[in-house]
C-alpha positions as a Markdown table, in Angstrom:
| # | Residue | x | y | z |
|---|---|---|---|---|
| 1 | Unk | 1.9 | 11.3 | -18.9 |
| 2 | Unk | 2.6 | 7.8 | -18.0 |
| 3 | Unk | 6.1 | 7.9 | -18.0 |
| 4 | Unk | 5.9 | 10.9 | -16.0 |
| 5 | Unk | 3.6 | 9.5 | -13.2 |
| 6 | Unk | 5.9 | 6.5 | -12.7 |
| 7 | Unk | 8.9 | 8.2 | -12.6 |
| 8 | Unk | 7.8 | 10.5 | -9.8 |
| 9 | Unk | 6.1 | 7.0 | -8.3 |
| 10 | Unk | 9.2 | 5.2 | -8.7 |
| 11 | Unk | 11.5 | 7.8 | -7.1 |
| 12 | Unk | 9.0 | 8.3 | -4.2 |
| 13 | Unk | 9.4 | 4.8 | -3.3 |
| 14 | Unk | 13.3 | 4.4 | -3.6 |
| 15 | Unk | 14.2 | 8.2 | -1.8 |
| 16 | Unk | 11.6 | 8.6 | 0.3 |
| 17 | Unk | 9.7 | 5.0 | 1.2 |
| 18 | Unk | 12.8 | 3.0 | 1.1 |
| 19 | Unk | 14.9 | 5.4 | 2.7 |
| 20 | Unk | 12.2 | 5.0 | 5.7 |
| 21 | Unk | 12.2 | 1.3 | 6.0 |
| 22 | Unk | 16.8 | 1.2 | 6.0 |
| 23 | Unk | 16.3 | 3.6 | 9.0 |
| 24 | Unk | 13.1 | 1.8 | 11.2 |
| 25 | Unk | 12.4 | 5.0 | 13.0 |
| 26 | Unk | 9.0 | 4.9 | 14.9 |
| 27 | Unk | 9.1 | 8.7 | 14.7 |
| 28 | Unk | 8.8 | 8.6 | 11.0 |
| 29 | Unk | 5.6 | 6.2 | 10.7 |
| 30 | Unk | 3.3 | 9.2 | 10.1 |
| 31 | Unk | 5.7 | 10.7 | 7.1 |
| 32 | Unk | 5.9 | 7.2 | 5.7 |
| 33 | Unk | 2.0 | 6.7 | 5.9 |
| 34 | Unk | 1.7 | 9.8 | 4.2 |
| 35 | Unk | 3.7 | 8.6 | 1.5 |
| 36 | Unk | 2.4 | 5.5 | 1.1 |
| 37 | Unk | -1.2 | 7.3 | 0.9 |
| 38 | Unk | -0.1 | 9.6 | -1.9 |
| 39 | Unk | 1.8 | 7.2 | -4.1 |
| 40 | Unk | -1.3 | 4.8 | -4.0 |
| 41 | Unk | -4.0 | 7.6 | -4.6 |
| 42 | Unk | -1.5 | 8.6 | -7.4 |
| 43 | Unk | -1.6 | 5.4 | -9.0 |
| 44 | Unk | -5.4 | 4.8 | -8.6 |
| 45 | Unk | -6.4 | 8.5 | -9.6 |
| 46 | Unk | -4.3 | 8.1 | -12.8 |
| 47 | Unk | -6.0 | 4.3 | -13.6 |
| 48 | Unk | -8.8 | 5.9 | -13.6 |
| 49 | Unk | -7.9 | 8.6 | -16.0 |
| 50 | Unk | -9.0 | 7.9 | -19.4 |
| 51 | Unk | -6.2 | 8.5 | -22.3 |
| 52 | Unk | -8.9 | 8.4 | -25.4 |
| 53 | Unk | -8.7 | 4.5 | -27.1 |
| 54 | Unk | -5.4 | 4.0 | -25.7 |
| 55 | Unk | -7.5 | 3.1 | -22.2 |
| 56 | Unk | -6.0 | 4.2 | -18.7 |
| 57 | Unk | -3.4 | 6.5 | -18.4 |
| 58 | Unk | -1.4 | 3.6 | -15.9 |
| 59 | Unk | -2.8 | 0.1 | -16.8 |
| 60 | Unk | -3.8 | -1.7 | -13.6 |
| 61 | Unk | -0.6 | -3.7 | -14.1 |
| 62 | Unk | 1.4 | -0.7 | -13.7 |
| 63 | Unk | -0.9 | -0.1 | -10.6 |
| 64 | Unk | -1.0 | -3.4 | -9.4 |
| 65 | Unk | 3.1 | -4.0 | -9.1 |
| 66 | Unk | 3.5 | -0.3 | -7.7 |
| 67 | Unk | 1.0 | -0.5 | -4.9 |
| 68 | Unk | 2.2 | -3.9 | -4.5 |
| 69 | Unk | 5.9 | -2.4 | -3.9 |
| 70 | Unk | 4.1 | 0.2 | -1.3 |
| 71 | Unk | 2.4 | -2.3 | 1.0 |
| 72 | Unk | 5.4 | -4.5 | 1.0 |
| 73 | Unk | 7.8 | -1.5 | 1.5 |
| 74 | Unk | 5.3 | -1.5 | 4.7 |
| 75 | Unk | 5.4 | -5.2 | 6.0 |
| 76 | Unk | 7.7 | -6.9 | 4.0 |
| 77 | Unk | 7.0 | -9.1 | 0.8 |
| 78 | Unk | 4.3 | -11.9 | 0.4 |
| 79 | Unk | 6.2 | -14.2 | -1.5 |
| 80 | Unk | 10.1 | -14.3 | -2.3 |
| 81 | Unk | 10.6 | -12.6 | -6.3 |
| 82 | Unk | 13.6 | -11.3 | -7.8 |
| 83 | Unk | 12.5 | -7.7 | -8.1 |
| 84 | Unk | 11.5 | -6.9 | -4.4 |
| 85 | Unk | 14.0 | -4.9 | -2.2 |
| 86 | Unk | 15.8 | -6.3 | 0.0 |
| 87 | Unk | 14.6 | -5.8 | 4.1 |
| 88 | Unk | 11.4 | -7.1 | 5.6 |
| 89 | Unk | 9.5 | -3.8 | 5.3 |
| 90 | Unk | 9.4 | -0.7 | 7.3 |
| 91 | Unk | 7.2 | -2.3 | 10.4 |
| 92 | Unk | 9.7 | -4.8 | 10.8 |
| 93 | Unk | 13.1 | -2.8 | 11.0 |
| 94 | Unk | 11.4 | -0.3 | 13.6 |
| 95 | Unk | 10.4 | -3.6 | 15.9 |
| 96 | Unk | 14.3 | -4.4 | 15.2 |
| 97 | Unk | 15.1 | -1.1 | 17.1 |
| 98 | Unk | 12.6 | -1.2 | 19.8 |
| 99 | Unk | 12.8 | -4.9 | 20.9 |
| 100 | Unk | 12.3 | -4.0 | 24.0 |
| 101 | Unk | 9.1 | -2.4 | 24.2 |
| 102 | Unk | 7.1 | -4.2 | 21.3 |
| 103 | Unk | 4.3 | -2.9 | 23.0 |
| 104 | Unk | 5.0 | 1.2 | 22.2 |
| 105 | Unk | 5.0 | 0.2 | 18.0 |
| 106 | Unk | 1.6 | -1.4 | 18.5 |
| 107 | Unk | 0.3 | 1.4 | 19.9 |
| 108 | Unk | 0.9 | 3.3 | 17.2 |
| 109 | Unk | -0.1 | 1.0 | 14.4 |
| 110 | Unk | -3.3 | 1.4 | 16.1 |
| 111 | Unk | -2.8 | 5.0 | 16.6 |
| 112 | Unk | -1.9 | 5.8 | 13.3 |
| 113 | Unk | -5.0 | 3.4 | 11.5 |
| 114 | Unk | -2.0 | 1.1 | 9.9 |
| 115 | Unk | -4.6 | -2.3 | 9.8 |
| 116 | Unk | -7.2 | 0.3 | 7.9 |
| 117 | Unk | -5.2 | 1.8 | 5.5 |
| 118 | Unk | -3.3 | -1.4 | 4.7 |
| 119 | Unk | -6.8 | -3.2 | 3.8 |
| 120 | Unk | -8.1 | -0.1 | 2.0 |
| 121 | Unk | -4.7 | -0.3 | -0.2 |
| 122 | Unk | -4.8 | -3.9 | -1.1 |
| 123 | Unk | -9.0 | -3.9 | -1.3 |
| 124 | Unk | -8.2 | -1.4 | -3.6 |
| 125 | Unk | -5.6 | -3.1 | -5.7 |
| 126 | Unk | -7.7 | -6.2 | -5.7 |
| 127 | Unk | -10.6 | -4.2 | -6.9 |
| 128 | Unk | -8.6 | -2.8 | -9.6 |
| 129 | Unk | -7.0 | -5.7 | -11.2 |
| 130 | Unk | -10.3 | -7.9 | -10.9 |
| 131 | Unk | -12.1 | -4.9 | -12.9 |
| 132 | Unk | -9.4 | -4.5 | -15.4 |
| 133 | Unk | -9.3 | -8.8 | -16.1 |
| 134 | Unk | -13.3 | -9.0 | -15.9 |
| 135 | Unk | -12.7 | -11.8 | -12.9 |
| 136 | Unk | -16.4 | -12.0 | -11.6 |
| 137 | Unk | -14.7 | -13.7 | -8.3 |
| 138 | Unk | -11.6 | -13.0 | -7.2 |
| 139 | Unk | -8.4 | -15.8 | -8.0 |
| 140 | Unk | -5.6 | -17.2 | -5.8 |
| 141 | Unk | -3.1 | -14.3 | -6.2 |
| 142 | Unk | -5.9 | -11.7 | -5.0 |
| 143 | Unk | -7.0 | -13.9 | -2.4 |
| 144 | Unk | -3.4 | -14.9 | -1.2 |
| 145 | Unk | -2.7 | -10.5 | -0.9 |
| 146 | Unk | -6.2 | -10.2 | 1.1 |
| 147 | Unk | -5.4 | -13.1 | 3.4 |
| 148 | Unk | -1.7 | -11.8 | 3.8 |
| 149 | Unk | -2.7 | -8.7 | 5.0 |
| 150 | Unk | -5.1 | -10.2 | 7.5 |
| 151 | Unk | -2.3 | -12.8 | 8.4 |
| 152 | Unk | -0.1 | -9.5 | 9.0 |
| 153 | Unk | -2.5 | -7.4 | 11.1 |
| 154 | Unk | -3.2 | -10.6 | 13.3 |
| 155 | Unk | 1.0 | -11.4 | 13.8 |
| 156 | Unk | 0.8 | -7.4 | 14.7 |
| 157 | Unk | -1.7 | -8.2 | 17.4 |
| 158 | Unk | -4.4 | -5.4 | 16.0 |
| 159 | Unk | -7.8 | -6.3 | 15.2 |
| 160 | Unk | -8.9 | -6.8 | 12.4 |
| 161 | Unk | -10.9 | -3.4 | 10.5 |
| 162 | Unk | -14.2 | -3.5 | 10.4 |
| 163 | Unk | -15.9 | -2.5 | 6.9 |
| 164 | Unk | -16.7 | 0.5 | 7.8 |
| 165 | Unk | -13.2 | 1.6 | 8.9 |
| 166 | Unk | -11.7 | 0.2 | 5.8 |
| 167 | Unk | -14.0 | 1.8 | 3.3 |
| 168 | Unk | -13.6 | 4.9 | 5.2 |
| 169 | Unk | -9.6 | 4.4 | 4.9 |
| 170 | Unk | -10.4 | 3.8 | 0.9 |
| 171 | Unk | -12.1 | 7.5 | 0.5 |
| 172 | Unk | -8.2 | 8.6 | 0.3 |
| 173 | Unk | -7.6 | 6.2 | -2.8 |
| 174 | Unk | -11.5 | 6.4 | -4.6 |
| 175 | Unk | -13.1 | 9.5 | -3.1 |
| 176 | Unk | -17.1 | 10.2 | -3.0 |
| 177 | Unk | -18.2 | 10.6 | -6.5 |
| 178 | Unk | -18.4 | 14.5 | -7.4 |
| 179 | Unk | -21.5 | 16.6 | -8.7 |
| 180 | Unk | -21.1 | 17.2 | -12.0 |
């Protein structure tokens, strides 16, 4: 099952989300958004799957370096490391075509709830890798992703999310607890 979820993960992210970030089309933010909210939801549906003693079926570090690969596939890496791809992320190389009206792609950042769902991906991530280590506060890597996304939305001239917005973007990756 493992080696099955990561395979479909991994292709995802070099056909589909990689393919989106060498073209920087504005017109395909919403397709790569909806990528980026599957593979995550993917990844966090199937840590919380339970394979008997063997624990998860995707350990959060599996999780952890996936989504990781998402949100930088999104705004570029945090920190230079051998395995990233190469580009500055998807947001990035559609500014590169529309340097002229750098206005139009903040418009629809905002439109399309970018800031939200980019803190509800890394809260998410954060959340998962603190639970899996037992970290009752969160460390320096955790708080270096947290702060980089904030850093981001701010150099994209949005607002920052409120709490609300954010946990609402998170229903898509930890949805309302079912009846049983």
């Amino acid at each position: 099952m493992r080696a099955a979820v990561l395979e479909f993960v991994e292709r995802h992210q070099s056909d589909k989300l990689f393919r989106h970030v060498r073209r920087g089309n504005l017109n395909g933010l919403p397709n790569f958004l909806d990528i980026f909210r599957t593979l995550n939801g993917l990844l966090f549906t199937y840590h919380s799957r339970v394979m008997g003693k063997a624990g998860p079926v995707l350990p959060f570090g599996f999780v952890t370096r996936h989504v990781m690969t998402n949100i930088e596939s999104l705004i570029g890496p945090f920190e230079p490391r051998e395995d990233a791809f190469d580009g500055t992320g998807f947001v990035s190389a559609v500014y590169s075509n529309f340097a002229g009206d750098k206005a139009l792609v903040r418009d629809r950042l905002k439109e399309e709830r970018v800031p939200q769902m980019l803190c509800a991906a890394v809260e998410a991530m954060v959340a998962v890798r603190a639970k899996a280590r037992k970290m009752t506060t969160l460390d320096d890597w955790a708080q270096r992703r947290l702060a980089g996304v904030a850093g981001w939305i701010a150099a994209q001239g949005q607002r920052e999310p409120s709490r609300e917005e954010v946990e609402t973007a998170g229903l898509e990756y930890f949805p309302a607890k079912k009846a049983a």
